[in-house]
CSV table of C-alpha atoms and ligand atoms in Angstrom, one decimal:
chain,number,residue,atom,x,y,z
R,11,UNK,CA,96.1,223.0,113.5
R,12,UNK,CA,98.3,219.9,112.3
R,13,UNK,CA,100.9,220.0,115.3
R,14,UNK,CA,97.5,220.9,117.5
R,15,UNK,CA,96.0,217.6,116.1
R,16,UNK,CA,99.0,215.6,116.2
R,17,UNK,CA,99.6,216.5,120.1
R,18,UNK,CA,96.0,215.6,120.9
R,19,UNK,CA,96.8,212.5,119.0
R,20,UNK,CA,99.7,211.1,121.2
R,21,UNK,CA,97.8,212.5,124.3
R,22,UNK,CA,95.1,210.2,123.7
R,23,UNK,CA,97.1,206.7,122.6
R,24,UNK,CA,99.3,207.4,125.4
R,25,UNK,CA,96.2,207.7,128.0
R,26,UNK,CA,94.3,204.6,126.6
R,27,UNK,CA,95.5,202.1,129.2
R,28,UNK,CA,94.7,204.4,131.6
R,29,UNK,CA,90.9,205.5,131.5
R,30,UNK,CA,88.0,203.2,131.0
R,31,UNK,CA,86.2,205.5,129.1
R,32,UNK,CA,87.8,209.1,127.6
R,33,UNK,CA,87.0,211.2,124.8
R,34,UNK,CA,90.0,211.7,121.9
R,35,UNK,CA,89.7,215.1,120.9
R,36,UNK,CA,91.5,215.2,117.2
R,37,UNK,CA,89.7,218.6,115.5
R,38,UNK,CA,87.8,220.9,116.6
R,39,UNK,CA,85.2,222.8,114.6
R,40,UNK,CA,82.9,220.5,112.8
R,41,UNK,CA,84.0,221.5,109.1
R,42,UNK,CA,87.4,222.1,107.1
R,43,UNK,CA,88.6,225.1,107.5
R,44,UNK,CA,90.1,225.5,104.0
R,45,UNK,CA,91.3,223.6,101.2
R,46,UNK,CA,95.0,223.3,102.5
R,47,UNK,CA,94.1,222.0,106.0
R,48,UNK,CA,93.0,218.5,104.7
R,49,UNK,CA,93.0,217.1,108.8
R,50,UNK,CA,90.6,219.9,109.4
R,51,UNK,CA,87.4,217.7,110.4
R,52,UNK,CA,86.0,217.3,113.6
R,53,UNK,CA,86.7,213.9,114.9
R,54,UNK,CA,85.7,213.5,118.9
R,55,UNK,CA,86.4,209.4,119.5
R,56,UNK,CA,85.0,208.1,122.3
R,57,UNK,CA,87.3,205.6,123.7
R,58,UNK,CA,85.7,202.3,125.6
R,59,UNK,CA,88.4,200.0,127.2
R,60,UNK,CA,87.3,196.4,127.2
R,61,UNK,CA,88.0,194.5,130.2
R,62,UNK,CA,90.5,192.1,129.1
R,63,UNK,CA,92.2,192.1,126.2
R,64,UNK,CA,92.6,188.8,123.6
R,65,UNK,CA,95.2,186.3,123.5
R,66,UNK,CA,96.9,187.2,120.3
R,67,UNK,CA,97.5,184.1,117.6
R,68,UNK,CA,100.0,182.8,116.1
R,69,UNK,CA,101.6,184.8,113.8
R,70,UNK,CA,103.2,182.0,111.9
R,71,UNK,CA,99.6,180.4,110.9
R,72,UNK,CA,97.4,183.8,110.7
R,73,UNK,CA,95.7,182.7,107.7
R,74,UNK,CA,93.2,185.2,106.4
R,75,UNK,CA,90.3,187.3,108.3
R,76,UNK,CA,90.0,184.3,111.1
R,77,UNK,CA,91.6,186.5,114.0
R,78,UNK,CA,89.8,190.0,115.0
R,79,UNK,CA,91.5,192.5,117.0
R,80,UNK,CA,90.2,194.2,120.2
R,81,UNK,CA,88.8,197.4,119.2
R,82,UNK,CA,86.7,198.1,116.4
R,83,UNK,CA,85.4,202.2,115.6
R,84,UNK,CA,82.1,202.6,115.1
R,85,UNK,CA,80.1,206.1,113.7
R,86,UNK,CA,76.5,206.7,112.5
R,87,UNK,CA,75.1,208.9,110.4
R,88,UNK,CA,71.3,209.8,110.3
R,89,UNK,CA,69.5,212.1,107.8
R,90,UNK,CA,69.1,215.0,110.3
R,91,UNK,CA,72.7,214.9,112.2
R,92,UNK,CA,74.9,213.3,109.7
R,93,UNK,CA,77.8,212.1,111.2
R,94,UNK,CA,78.1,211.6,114.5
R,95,UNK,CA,79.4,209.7,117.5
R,96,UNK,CA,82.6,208.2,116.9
R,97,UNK,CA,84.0,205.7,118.7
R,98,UNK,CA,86.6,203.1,119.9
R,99,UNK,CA,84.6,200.1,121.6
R,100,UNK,CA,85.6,196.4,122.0
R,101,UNK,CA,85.5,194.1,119.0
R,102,UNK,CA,82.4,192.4,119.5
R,103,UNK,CA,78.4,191.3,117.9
R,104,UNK,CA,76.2,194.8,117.1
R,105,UNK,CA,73.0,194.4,117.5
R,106,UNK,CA,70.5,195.1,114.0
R,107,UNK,CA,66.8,195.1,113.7
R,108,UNK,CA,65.6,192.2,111.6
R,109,UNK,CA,63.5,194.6,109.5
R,110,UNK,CA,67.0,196.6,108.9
R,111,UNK,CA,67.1,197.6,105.1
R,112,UNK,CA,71.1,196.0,104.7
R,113,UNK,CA,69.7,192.8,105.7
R,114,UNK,CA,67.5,192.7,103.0
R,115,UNK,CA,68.2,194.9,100.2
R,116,UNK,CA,72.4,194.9,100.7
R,117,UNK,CA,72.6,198.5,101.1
R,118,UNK,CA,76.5,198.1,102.1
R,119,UNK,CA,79.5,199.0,100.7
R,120,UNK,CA,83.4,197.9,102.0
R,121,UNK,CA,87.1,198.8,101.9
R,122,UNK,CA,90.2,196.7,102.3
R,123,UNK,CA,93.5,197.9,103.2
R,124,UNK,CA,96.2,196.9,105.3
R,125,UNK,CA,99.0,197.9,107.6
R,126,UNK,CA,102.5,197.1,107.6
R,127,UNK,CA,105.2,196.9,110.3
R,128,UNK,CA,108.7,198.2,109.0
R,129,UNK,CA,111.9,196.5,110.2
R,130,UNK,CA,112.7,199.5,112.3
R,131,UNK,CA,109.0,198.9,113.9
R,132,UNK,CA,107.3,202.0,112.2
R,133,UNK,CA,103.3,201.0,110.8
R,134,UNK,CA,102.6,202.2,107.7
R,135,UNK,CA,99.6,202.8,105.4
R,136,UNK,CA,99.3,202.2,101.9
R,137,UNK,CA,97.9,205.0,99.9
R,138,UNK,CA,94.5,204.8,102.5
R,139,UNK,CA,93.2,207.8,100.4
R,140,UNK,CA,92.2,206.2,97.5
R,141,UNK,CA,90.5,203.6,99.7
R,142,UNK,CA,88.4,206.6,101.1
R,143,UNK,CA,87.8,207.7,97.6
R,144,UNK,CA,86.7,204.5,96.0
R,145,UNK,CA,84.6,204.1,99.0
R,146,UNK,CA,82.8,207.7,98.2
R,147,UNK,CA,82.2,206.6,94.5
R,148,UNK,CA,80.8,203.2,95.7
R,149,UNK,CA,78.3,204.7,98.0
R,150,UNK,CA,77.8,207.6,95.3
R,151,UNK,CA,76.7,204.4,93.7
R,152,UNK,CA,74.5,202.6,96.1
R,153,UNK,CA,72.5,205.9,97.3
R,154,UNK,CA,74.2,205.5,100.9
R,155,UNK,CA,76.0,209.1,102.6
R,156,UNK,CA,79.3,210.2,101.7
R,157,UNK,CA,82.5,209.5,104.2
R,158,UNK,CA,85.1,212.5,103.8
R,159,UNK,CA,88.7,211.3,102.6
R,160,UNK,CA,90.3,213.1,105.7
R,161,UNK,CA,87.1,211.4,108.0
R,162,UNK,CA,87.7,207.6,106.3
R,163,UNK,CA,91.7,207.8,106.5
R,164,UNK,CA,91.5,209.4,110.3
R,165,UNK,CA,89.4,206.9,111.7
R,166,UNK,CA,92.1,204.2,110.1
R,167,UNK,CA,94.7,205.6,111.8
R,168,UNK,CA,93.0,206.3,114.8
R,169,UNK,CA,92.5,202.8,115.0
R,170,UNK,CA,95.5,201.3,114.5
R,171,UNK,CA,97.1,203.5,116.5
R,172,UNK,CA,95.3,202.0,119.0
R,173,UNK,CA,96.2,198.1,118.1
R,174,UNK,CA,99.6,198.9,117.3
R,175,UNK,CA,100.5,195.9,119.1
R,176,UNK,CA,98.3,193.7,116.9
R,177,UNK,CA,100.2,194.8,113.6
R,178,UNK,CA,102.5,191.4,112.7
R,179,UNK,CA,106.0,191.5,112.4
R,180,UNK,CA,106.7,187.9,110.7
R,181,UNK,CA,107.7,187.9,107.0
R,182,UNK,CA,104.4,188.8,104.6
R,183,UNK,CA,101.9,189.3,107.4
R,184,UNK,CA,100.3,192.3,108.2
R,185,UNK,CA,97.4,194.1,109.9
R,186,UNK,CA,94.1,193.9,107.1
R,187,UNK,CA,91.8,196.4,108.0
R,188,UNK,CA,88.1,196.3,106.7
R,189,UNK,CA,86.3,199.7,106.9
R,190,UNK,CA,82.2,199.3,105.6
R,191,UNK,CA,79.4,201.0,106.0
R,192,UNK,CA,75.7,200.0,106.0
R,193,UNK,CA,71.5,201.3,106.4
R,194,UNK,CA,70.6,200.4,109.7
R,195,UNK,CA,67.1,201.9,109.4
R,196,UNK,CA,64.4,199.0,109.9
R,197,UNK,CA,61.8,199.6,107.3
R,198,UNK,CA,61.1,197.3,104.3
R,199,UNK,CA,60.3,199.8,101.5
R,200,UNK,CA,63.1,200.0,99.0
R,201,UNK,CA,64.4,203.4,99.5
R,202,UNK,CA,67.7,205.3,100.5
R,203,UNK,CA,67.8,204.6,104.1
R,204,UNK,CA,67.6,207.4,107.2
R,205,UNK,CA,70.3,205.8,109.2
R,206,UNK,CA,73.6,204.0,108.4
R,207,UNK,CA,76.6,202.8,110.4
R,208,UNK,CA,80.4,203.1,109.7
R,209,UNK,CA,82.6,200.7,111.2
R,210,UNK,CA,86.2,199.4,111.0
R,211,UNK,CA,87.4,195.9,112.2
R,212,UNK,CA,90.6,194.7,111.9
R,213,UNK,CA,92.9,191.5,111.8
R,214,UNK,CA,96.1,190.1,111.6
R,215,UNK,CA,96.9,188.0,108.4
R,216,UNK,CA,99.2,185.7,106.7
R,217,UNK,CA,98.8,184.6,102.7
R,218,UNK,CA,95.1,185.2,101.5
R,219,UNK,CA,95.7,182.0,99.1
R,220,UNK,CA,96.9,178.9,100.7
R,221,UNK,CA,98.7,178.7,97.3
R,222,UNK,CA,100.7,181.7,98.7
R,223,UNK,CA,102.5,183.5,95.4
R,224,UNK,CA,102.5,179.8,93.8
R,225,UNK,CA,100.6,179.8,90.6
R,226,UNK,CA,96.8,178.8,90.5
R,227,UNK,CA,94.7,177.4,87.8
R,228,UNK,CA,91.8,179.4,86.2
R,229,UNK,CA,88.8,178.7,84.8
R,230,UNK,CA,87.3,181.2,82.5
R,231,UNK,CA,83.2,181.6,83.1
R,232,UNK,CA,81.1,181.8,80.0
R,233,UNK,CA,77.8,181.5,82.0
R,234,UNK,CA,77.7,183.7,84.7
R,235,UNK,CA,78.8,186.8,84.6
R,236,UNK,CA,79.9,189.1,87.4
R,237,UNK,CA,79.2,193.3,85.9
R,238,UNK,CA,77.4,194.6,83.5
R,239,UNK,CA,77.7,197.9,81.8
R,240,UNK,CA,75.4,200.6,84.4
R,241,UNK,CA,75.2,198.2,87.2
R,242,UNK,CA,77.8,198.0,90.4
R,243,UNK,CA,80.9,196.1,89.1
R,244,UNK,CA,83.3,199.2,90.2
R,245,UNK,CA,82.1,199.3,93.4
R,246,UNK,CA,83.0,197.8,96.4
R,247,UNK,CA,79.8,196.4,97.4
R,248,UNK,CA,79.0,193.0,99.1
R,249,UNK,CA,76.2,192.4,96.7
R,250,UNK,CA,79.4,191.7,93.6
R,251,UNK,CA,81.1,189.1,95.9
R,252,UNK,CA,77.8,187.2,96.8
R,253,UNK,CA,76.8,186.8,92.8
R,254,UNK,CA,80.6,185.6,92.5
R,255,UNK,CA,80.4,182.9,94.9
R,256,UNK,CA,78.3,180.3,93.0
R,257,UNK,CA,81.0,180.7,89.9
R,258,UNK,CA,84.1,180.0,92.7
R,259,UNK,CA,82.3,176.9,93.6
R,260,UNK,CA,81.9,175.4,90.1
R,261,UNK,CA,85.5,176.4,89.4
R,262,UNK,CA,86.8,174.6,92.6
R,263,UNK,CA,84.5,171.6,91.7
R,264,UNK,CA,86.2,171.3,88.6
R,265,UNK,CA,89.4,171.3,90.0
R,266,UNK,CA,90.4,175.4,89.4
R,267,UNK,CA,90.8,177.7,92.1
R,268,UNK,CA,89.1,180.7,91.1
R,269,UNK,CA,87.5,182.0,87.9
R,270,UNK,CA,88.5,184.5,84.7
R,271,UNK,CA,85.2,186.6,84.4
R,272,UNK,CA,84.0,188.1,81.0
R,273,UNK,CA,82.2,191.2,80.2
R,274,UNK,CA,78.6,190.5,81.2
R,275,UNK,CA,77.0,192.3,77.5
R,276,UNK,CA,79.1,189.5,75.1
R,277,UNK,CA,80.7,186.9,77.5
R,278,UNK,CA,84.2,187.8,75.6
R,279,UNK,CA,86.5,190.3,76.7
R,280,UNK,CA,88.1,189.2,79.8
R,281,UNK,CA,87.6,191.5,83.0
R,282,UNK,CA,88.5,190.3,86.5
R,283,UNK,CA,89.9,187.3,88.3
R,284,UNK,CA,87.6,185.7,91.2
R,285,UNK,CA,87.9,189.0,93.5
R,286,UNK,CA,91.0,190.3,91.9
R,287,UNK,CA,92.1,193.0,88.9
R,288,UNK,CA,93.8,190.7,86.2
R,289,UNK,CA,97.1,191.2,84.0
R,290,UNK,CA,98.6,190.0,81.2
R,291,UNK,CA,101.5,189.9,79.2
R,292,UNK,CA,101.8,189.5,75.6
R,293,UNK,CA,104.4,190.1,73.7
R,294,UNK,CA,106.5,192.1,76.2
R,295,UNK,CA,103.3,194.3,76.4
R,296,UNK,CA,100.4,194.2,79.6
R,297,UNK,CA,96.8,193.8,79.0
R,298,UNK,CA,94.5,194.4,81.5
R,299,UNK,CA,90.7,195.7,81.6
R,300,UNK,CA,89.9,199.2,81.4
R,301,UNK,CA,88.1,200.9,84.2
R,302,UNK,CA,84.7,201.6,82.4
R,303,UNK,CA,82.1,201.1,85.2
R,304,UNK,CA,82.6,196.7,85.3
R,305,UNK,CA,85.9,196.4,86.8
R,306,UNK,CA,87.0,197.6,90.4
R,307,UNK,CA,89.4,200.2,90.1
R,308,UNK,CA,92.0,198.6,92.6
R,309,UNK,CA,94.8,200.2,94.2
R,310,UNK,CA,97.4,197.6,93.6
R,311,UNK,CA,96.1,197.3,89.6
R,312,UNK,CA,97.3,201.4,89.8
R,313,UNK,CA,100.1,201.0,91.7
R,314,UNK,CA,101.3,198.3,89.6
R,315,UNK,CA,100.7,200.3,86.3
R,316,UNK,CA,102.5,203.1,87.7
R,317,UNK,CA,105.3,200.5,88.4
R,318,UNK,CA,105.4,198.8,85.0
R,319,UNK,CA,105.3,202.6,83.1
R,320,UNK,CA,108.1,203.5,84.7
R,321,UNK,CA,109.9,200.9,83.9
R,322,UNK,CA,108.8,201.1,80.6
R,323,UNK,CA,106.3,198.6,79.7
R,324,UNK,CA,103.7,199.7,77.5
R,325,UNK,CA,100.4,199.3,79.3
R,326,UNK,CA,97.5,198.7,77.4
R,327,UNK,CA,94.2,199.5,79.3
R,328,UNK,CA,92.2,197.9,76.8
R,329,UNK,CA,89.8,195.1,75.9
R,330,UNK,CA,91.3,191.8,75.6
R,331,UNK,CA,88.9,189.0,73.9
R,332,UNK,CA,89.1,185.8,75.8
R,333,UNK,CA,89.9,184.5,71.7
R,334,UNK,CA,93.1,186.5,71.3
R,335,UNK,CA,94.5,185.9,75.2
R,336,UNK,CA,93.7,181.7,74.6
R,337,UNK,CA,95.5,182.3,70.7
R,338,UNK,CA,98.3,183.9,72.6
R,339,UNK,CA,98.3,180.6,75.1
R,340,UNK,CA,99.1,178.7,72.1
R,341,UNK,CA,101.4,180.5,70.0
R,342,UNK,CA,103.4,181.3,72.5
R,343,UNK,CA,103.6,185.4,72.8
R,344,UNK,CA,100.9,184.7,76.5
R,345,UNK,CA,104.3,185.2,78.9
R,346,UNK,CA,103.1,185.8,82.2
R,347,UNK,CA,99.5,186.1,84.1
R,348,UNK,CA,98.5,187.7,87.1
R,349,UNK,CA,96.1,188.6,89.6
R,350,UNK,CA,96.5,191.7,91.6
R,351,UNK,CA,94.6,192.8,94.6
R,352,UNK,CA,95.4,194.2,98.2
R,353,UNK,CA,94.8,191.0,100.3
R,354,UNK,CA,96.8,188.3,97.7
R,355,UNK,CA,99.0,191.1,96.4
R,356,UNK,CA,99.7,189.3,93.3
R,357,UNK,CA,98.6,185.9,92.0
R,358,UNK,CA,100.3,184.4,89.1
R,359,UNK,CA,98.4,182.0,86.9
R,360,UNK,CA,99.8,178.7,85.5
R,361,UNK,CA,96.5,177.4,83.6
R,362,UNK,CA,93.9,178.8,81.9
R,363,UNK,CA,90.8,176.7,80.7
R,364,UNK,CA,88.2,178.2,78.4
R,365,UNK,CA,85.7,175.8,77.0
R,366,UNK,CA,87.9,172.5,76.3
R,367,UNK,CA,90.8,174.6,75.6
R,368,UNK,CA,93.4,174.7,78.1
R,369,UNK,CA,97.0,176.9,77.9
R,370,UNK,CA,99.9,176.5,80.4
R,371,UNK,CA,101.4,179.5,81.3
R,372,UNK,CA,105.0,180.2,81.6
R,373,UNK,CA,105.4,175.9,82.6
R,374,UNK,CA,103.5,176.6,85.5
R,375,UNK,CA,106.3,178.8,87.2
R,376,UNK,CA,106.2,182.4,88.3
R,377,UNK,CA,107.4,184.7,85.4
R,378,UNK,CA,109.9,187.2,86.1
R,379,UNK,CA,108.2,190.2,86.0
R,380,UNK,CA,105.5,189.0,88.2
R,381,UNK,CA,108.2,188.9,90.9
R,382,UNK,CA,109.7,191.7,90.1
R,383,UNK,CA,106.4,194.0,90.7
R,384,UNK,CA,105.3,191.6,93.8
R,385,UNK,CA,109.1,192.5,95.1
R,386,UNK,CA,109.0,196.2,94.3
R,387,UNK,CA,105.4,196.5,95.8
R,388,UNK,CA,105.8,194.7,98.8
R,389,UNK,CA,109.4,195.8,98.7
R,390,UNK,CA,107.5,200.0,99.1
R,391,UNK,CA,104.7,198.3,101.3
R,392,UNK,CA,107.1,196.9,104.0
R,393,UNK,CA,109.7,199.9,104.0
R,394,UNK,CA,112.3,197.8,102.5
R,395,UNK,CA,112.6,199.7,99.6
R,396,UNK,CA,112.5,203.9,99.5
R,397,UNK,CA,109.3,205.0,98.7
R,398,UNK,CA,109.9,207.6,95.6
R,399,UNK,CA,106.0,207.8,94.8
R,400,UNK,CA,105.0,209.1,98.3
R,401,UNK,CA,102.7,206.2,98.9
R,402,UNK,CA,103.0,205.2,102.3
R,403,UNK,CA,101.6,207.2,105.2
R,404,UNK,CA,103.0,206.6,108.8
R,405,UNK,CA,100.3,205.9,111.4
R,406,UNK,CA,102.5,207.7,114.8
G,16,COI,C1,91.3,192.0,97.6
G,16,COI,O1,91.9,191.4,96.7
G,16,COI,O2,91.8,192.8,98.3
G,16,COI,C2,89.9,191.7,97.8
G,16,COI,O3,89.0,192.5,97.5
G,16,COI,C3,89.6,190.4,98.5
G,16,COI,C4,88.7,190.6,99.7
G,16,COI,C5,87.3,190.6,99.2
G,16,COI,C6,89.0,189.6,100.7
């Protein structure tokens, strides 16, 4: 069934300039055969050619999110057929009742992941399966259908397969794909909803901080708060970023770039950075928040604690008061700072500000081992270094 799928595979990407419209047959059945046969799901993708394809930007000044690609897939799900229709259309507006239940009651959840161009040309995938999984346990969350992992991760692929040519090749940038899902049923009683849409869009980017890997001052809330205990903070749900936006703005008013959140029941242990997982070391150790329902559990906060175990760090997935981590500021053990997330990577912090007490970190520089993991990450990420935790996943 693999070398069956994988044929069909190369049958389709090699037809698409040819046929306005064709069907990409990857499975056939409708179910998983068994447990070992993980690509054992039906996925029929329609295939729409659009008309003329877009000028593609520059990829010296991609920026972040500004530049969508072509195609985007599309699926919905309704209570009675579950999952149906996939497809590869042209980028473009959807249309959505104004009585749709996302619109009003942010019934959506999201993904973020990217794709990377090796120097021999290959595109590769970072670890897409947890994206799938996190994206289950989000929606688990929200009351919105489940995606299978082998469903989620096809689709990616099928995609960008598709805009290969839209995958950068320039130093740091690659192809950020955006999976989400949301109700689409127009009704305005709050309830689980009989009809949602999955979709992927894609686009080329550059640095997500203009600040690239420089460091970035911080200012530590201790109004708002972004999770609470029981509510949504592990998920990936656009409802978190909205509440997060009005603390960015009084942090950039005030001169800092993003905020240092704290847990929402005391206001004192320290949890995430603006959209990011947060790090710290003290000591020679690393501190960062454990994954107890507030914080995202991100795939780059993993990866980099696989990274830092095995080269021997001890990792403390623990509560860190915002008391102890401003104490270590000033005596001296707070080495280095960092924010880690798929679209920055990494994001070392120079300043911290809590109250009227402000610490410099590490003179404001990059600390070593910040750019050691942002190295060995990107280093696995890019195929410049060999891969010895099976991460990657090729997209042929
Ligand atoms: C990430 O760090 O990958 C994020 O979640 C940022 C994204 C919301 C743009």
């Amino acid at each position: 069934l693999h070398s069956t799928s994988r044929r069909q595979r190369q049958m389709c990407i090699r037809d698409r300039n040819n046929l306005d419209t064709q069907k990409r047959k990857y499975h056939n059945g409708g179910q998983k055969k068994n447990d070992r046969e993980s690509e054992a799901y039906v996925m029929d993708i329609r295939f729409e050619k659009r008309e003329h394809l877009k000028e593609k930007p520059d990829q010296k000044h991609l920026g972040f999110g500004k530049y969508m690609t072509d195609y985007m897939f599309v699926m919905d799900w309704t209570k009675e057929e579950g999952w149906k229709d996939a497809r590869i259309v042209p980028e473009g507006p959807i249309t959505m009742d104004p009585a749709c239940v996302t619109l009003h009651y942010a019934q959506e959840t999201f993904e973020g992941m990217k794709a990377y161009r090796t120097a021999e040309g290959k595109i590769q995938l970072f670890r897409p399966e947890m994206n799938a999984k996190r994206m289950i346990n989000s929606n688990a969350r929200l009351c919105m259908p489940e995606l299978p992992v082998d469903m989620f991760v096809e689709a990616v692929k099928a995609l960008v397969k598709v805009e290969e040519d839209w995958v950068p090749s320039e130093p740091e940038t690659s192809l950020y794909i955006r999976p989400f899902m949301f109700a689409t049923e127009a009704a305005l009683g709050v309830h689980m909803a009989s009809a949602y849409k999955f979709m992927i869009i894609c686009c080329p980017v550059g640095a997500y901080y203009a600040e690239g890997i420089n460091p970035v001052k911080i200012l530590v809330e201790d109004e708002l708060v972004r999770a609470v205990k029981g509510g949504t903070g592990f998920t990936k749900c656009g409802g978190n970023y909205a509440g997060s936006i009005l603390g960015q703005v009084k942090a950039e008013k005030m001169g800092y770039s993003q905020v240092l959140w704290l847990d929402g029941e005391h206001r004192k242990y320290v949890e995430e950075v603006g959209t990011m997982n947060i790090m710290f070391k003290i000591a020679g150790e690393i501190y960062t928040a454990p994954i107890e329902g507030t914080v995202l559990p991100g795939v780059t906060r993993d990866s980099m604690i696989h990274l830092l175990r095995d080269w021997g760090y001890k990792v403390n997935e623990t509560r860190l008061s915002v008391d102890d981590l401003m104490k270590a500021g000033h005596d001296g053990t707070l080495e280095e700072v960092f924010g880690t997330g798929t679209a920055a990577v990494i994001s070392p912090v120079g300043e911290l500000r809590y109250k009227d007490d402000v610490v410099t970190i590490n003179d404001f520089k990059i600390g070593e081992l910040t750019q050691k993991l942002y190295d060995t990450l990107t280093g696995i990420q890019w195929g410049r270094l060999p891969d010895k935790y099976g991460w990657t996943v090729e997209v042929k």
